XYZ file of C-alpha atoms in Angstrom:
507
model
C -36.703 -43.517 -12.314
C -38.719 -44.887 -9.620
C -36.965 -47.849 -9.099
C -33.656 -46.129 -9.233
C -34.879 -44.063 -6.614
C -35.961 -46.394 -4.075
C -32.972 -48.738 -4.612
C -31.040 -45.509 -2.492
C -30.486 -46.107 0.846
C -29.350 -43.938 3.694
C -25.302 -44.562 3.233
C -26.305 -42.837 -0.346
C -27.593 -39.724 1.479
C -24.510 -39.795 4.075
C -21.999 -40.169 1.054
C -23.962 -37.108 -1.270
C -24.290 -34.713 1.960
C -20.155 -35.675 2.820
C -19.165 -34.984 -0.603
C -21.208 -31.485 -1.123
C -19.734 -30.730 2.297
C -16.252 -31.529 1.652
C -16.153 -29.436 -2.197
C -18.251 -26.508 -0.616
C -14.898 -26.759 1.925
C -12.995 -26.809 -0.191
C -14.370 -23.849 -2.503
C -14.956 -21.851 0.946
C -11.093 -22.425 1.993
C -9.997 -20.908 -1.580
C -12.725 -18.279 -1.167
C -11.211 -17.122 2.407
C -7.371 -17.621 1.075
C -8.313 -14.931 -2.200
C -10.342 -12.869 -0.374
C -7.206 -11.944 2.152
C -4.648 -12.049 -0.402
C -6.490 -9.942 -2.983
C -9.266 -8.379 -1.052
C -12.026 -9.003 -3.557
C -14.177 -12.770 -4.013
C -12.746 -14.510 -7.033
C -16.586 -16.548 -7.694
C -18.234 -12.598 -7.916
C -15.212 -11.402 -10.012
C -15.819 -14.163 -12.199
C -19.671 -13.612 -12.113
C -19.023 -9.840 -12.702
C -16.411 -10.092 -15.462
C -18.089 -13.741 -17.703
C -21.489 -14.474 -16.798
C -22.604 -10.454 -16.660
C -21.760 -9.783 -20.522
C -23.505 -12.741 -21.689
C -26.688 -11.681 -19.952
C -26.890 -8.386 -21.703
C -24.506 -6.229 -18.907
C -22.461 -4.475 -21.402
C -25.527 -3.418 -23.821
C -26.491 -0.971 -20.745
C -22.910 -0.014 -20.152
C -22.524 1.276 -23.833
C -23.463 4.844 -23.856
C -22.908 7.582 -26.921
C -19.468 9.460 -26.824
C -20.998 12.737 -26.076
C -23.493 11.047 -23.449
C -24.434 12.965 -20.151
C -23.529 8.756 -18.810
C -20.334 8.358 -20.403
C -19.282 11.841 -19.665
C -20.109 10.700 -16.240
C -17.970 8.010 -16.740
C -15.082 9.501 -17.733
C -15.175 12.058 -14.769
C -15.218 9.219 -12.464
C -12.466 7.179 -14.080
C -10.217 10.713 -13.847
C -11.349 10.642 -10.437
C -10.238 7.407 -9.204
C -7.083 8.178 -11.176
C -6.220 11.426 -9.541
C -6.849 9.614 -6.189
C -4.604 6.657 -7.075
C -1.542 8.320 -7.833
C 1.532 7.035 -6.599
C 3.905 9.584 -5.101
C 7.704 8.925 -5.033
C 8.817 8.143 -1.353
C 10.868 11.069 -0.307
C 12.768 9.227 1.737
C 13.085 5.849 0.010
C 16.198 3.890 0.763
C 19.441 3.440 -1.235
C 18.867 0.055 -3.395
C 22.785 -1.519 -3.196
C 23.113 -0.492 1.183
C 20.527 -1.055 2.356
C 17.208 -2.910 0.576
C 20.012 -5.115 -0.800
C 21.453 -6.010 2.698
C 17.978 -6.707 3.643
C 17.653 -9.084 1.010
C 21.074 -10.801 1.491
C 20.263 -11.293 5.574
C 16.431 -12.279 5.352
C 16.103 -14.086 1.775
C 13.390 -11.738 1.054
C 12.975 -9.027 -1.877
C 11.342 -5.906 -0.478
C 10.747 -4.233 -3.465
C 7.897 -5.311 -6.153
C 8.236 -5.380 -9.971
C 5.724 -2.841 -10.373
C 7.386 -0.326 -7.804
C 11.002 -0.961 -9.203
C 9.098 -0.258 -12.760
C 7.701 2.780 -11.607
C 11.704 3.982 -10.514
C 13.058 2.820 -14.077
C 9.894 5.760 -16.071
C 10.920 8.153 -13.091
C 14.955 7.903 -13.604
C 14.571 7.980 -17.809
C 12.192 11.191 -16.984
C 14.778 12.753 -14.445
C 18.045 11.935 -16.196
C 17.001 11.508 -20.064
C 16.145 14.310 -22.528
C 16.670 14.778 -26.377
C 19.792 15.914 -26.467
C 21.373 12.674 -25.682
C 22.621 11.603 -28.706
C 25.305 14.642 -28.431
C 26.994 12.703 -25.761
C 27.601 9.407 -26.344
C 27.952 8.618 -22.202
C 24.309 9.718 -22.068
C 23.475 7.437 -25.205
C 24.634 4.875 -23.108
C 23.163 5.780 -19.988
C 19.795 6.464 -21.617
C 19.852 2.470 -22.353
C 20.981 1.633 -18.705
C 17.918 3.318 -17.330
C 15.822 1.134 -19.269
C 17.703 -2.016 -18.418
C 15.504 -4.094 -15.877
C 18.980 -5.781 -15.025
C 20.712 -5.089 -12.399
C 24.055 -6.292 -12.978
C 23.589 -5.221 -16.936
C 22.449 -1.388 -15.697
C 26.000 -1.518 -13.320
C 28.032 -2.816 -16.454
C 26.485 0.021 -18.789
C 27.251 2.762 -16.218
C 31.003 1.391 -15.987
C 31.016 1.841 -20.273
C 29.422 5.310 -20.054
C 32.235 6.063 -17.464
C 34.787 4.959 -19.456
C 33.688 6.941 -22.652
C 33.254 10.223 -20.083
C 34.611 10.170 -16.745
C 32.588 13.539 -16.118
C 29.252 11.343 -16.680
C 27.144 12.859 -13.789
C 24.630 10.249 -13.874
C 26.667 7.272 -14.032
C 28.126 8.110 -10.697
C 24.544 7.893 -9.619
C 23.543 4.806 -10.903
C 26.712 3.614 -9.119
C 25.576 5.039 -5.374
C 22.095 3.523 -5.920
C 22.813 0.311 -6.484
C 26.395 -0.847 -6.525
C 27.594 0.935 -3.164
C 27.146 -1.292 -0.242
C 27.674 0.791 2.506
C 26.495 4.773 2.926
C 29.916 5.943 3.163
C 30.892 4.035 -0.251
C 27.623 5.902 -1.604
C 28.438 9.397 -0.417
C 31.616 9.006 -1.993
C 30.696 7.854 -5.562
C 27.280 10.991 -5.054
C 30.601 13.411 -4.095
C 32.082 12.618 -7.542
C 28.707 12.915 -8.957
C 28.073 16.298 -8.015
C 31.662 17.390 -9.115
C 30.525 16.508 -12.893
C 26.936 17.153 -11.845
C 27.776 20.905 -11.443
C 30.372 21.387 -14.024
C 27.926 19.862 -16.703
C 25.215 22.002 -15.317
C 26.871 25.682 -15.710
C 27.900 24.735 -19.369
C 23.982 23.800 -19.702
C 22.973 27.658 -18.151
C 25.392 29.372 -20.726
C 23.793 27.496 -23.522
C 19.945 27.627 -22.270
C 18.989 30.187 -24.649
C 20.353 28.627 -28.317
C 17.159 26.366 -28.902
C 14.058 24.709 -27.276
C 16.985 21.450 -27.344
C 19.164 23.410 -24.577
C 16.316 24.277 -22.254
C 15.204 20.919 -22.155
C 18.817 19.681 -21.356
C 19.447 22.219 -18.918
C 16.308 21.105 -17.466
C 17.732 17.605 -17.443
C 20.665 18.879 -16.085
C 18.771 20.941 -12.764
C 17.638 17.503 -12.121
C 20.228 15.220 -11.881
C 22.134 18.199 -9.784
C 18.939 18.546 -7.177
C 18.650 14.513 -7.222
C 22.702 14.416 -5.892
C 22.532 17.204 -3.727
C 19.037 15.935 -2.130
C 20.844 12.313 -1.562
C 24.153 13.862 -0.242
C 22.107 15.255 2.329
C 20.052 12.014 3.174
C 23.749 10.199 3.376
C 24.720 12.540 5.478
C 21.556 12.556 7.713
C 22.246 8.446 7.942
C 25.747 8.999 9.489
C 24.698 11.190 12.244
C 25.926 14.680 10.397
C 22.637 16.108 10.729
C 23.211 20.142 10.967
C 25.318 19.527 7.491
C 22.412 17.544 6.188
C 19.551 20.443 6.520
C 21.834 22.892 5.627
C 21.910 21.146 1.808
C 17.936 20.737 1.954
C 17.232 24.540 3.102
C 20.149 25.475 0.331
C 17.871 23.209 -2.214
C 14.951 24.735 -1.506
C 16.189 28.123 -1.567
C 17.720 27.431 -4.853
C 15.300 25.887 -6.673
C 12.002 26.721 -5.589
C 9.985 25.519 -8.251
C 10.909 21.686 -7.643
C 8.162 21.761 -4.606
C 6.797 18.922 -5.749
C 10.366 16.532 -4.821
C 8.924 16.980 -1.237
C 12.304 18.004 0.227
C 10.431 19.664 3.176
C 9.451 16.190 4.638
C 13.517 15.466 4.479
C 13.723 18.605 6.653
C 11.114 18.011 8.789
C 12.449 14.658 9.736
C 15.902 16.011 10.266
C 14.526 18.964 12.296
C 12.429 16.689 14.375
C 16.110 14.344 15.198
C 17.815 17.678 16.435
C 15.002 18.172 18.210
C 14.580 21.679 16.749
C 10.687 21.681 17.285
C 10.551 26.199 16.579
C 12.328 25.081 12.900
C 9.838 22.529 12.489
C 6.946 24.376 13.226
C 8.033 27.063 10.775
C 8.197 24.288 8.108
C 4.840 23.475 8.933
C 3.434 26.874 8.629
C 4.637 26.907 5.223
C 3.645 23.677 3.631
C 0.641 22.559 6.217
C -1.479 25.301 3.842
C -5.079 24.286 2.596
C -4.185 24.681 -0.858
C -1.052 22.962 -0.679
C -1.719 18.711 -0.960
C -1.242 16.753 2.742
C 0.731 13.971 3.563
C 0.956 11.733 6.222
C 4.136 13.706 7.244
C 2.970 16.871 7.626
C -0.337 16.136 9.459
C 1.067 13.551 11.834
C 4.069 15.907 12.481
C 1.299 18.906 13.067
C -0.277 16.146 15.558
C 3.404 15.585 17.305
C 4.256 18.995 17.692
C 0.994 19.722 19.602
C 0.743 16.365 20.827
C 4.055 17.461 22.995
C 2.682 20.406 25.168
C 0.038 18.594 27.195
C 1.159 14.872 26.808
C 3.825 14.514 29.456
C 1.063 15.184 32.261
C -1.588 13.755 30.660
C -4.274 11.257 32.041
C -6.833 9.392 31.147
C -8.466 9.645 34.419
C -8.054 12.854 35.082
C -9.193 14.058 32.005
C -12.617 12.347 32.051
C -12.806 13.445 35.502
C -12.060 17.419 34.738
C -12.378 17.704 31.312
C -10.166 17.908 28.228
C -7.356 21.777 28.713
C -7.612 23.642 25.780
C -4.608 22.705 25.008
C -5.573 19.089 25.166
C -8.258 19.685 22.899
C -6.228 21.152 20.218
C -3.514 17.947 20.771
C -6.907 15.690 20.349
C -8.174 17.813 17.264
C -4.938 17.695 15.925
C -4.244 13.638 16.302
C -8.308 13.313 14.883
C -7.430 15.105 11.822
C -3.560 12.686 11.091
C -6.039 10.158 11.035
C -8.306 11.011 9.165
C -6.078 11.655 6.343
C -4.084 8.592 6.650
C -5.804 5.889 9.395
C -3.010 3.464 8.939
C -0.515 5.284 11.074
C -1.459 4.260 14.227
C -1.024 0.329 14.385
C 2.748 0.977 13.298
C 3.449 3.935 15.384
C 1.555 2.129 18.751
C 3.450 -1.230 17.447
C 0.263 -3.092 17.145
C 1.639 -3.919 13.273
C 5.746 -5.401 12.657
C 7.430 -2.243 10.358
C 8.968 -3.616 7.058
C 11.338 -1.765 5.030
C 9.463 1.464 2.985
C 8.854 1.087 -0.497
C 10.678 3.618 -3.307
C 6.644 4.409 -4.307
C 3.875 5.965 -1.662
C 0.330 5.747 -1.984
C -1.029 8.975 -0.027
C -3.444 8.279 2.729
C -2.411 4.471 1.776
C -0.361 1.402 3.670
C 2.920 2.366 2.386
C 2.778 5.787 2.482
C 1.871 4.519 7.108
C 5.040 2.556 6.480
C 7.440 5.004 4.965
C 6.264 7.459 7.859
C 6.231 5.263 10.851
C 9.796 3.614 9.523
C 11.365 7.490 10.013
C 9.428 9.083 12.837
C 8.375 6.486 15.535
C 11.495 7.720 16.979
C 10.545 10.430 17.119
C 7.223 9.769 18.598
C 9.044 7.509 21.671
C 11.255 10.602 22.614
C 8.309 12.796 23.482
C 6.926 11.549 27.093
C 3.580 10.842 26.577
C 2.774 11.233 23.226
C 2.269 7.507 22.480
C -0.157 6.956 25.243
C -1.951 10.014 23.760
C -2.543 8.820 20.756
C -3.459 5.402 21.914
C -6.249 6.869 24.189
C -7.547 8.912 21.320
C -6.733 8.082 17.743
C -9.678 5.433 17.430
C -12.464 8.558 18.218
C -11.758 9.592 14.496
C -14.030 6.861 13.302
C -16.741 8.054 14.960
C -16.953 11.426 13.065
C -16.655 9.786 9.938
C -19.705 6.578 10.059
C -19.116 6.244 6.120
C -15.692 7.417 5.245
C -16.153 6.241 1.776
C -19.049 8.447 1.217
C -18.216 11.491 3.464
C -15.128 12.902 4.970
C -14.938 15.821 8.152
C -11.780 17.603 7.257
C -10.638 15.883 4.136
C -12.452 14.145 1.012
C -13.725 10.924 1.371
C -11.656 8.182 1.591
C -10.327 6.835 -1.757
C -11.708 3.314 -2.546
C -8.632 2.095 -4.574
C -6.223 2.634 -1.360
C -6.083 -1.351 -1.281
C -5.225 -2.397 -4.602
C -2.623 0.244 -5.261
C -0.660 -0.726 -1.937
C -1.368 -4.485 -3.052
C 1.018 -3.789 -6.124
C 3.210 -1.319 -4.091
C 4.052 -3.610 -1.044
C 5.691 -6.796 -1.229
C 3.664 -10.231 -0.575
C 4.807 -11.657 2.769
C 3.358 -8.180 4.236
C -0.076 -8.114 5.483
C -1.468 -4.992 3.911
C -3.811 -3.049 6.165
C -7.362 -2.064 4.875
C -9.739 0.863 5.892
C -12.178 0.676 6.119
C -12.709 -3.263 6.670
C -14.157 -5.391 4.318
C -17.285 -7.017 4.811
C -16.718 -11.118 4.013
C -18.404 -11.354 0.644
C -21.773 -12.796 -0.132
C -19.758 -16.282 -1.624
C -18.187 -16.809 1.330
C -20.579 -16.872 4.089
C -22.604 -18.866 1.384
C -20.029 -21.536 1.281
C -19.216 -21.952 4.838
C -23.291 -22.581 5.684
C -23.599 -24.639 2.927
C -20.403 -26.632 4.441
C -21.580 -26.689 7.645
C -25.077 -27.351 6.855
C -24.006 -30.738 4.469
C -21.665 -31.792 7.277
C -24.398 -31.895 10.327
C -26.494 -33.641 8.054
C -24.305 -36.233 7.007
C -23.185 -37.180 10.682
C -27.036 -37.033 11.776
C -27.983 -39.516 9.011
C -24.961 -41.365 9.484
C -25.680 -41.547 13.347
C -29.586 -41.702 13.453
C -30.623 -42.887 10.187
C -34.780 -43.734 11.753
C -34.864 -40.348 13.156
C -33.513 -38.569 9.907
C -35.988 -40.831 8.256
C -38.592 -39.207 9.989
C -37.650 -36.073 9.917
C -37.088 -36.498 6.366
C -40.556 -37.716 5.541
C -41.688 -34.925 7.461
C -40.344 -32.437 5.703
C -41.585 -34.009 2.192
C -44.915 -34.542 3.627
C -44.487 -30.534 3.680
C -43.674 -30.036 0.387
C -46.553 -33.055 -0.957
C -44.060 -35.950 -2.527
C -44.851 -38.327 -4.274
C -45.267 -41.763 -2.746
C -42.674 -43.308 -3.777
C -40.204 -40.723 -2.535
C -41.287 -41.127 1.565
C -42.109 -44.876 1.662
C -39.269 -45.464 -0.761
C -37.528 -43.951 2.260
C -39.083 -45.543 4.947
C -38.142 -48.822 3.715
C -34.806 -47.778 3.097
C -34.279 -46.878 6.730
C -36.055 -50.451 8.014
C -33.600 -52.203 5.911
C -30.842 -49.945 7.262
C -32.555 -51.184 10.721
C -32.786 -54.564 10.203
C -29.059 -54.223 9.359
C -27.836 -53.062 12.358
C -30.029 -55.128 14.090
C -28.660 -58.326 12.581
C -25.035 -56.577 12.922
C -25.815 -56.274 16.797
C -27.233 -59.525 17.156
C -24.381 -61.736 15.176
């Protein structure tokens, strides 16, 4: 061992220290690459999810069922699900006129499996019940639902069509995703509510003959509110806008028990392009309620609407110079609280982040839900004089009331610590999902880039001054008491080295 160890000379050293420097590189490059695409460090997920069972992690894990620990567990887990859930957008685009069109222009899907799967269990729960098998057009259409296919789920709504022209929800597969324009779309929803309605009066006479009827008729409310609720959105996209919320106030008069659709953010955002800001405030004093659940909607639109009384005169300047107006206060108050609930918003709204097409899923308080809000009301934002350069000057004070937001909240819970991953599965890959709070680089990473650095210096030192690394080298196992052999096995490496270059320089 001796012997092998003095026969080493410098160019060993140089070639060890390159080669740690150039696979800690390399491990530090993947590190960076995972830790932006999937905002975790793949080395501690490993470490976490192998090496942590086999030394003894899951014996402390396991817990009794009836445990105070497991209970504990359980709570959390409900916890993190309740905070997680994933809203439908309620005003997510029409798949054949528009997120296809995007797709044929740019090349690019803008929908993910996992949102498109989520659409497929909230279409078989809208338009499927157990009745189905009476009609064999809803046999059919039952299966189309289910197909992940698009061409296959177009074919199947053509057979259901053919065995019942008055098939309701074949017309709406149809405007989804066959239509290519909004016009063809309203036309196809048009013949959709004309068997919609019929089917759903013959569903109210017969509501009372078994629990098989109710359910139906319940089936039947749906797909009616579903065509009514797009009608009005097609109708909103071609500029009729007073025809538009006339449908969503009839809707909500008419079926007030299907609050949780979220029609009133369709309103809002109609109200808000008319410009009716006394309707909209009305809307708000309804649904902006503390027991009622937020959105992004409703608190940035709360923000807006006071946001527009003091922002065409306002100044930076002359604010910090003679304090905030009442009125300014309440406009700062108000913008402080949108962001708390959802600090996304801003970047898209102020255009410090490009817009991409909304997805059909939201994440509250997430990226997508920002998206699906900015993508309808930055409009309206940019009409108000003012209000932009408002919310720049103030939205970034909200961090400063909340230090930990994960821990504490001011006017709303903490912020939920899943936000990421859900809008990871939600949002498609070439967009650069925005995280709150930011991520401190993990341990791994920082590890890897010192230890690349660190290997790199000391390669080019020895490489450049192999007497003084020498020295420095036997200084630093003097230190550490070496054996002999290791610092004059050394020290006659470098001479040789020496007398190398010296006969090299010489010849």
């Amino acid at each position: 061992m001796t012997v092998f160890l003095n026969s080493l000379t410098p160019k060993f050293y140089v070639a060890l220290t390159g080669t740690s420097s150039l696979i800690s590189g390399l491990i530090f490059i993947f590190e960076w690459w995972y830790f932006h695409k999937h905002g975790t460090s793949f080395i501690e997920q490993v470490s976490v999810s192998h090496l942590q069972p086999l030394m003894g992690g899951t014996e402390s894990s396991i817990s009794e069922p009836g445990s105070p620990s497991r209970n504990r567990e359980s709570e959390t887990s409900r916890q993190n699900l309740s905070e997680c859930k994933v809203w439908r957008n309620p005003l997510n685009l029409f798949r054949g006129a528009e997120y296809r069109r995007y797709t044929w222009v740019t090349g690019k899907e803008p929908l993910t499996y996992y949102d498109m799967n989520l659409s497929a269990q909230d279409h078989q729960t809208f338009f499927t019940c157990d009745t189905d098998f009476l009609r064999p057009s809803d046999t059919v259409m039952q299966k189309a639902w289910r197909e992940r296919n698009p061409p296959a789920r177009i074919k199947a709504a053509y057979q259901a069509l053919e065995l019942n022209n008055d098939c309701a929800t074949a017309y709406v597969l149809l405007a989804e995703e066959e239509a290519t324009t909004i016009v063809d779309a309203e036309k196809l929803f048009k013949q959709a509510l004309k068997a919609g309605e019929t089917i759903y009066r013959q569903s109210q006479q017969c509501q009372h003959q078994s629990p098989q009827h109710e359910a139906q008729l319940r089936r039947d409310t749906n797909v009616l509110v579903y065509i009514k609720r797009r009608l009005a959105m097609c109708a909103r996209k071609l500029g009729r806008i007073r025809e538009a919320v006339k449908i969503m106030r009839d809707l909500m008069k008419e079926f007030p028990p299907l609050t949780m659709l979220n029609i009133h953010e369709n309103l809002l955002e109609s109200l808000l392009e008319l410009q009716a800001y006394a309707d909209v405030q009305a809307v708000l004093a309804k649904y902006d309620d503390i027991g009622l659940p937020k959105s992004a909607a409703i608190c940035y639109t709360a923000a807006l609407l006071k946001t527009r009384t003091v922002s065409e005169k306002f100044s930076l300047e002359t604010a910090s110079r003679r304090g905030l107006s009442t009125a300014e206060i309440n406009a700062v108050e108000a913008i402080h609280r949108a962001v708390e609930f959802n600090p996304h918003v801003p970047k898209y709204l102020l255009e410090m982040k490009s817009l991409i097409l909304p997805p059909e899923h939201i994440l509250k308080r997430g990226d997508s839900e920002a998206i699906a809000y900015a993508f309808f009301h930055l409009q309206h934002w940019k009409r108000i004089e003012g209000a932009l350069n408002l919310l720049q000057c103030t939205w970034e004070g909200t961090f400063r009331m909340i230090p930990h937001p994960l821990e504490k909240g001011h006017l709303f819970y903490p912020y939920p610590s899943c936000t990421e991953m859900a809008d990871r599965e939600l949002l498609p890959t070439f967009h650069h999902v925005s995280v709150y709070p930011k991520k401190e680089l993990p341990l791994f990473i920082h590890f890897t880039a010192g230890f690349c650095s660190s290997t790199a210096m000391i390669a080019i030192l020895t490489h450049q001054f192999p007497e003084i690394m020498g020295i420095f080298a036997k200084t630093m196992l003097g230190l550490w008491r070496p054996q002999p052999w290791a610092s004059s096995g050394f020290e006659e490496n470098t001479q040789d080295l020496k007398s190398e270059d010296l006969g090299l320089s010489s010849g």
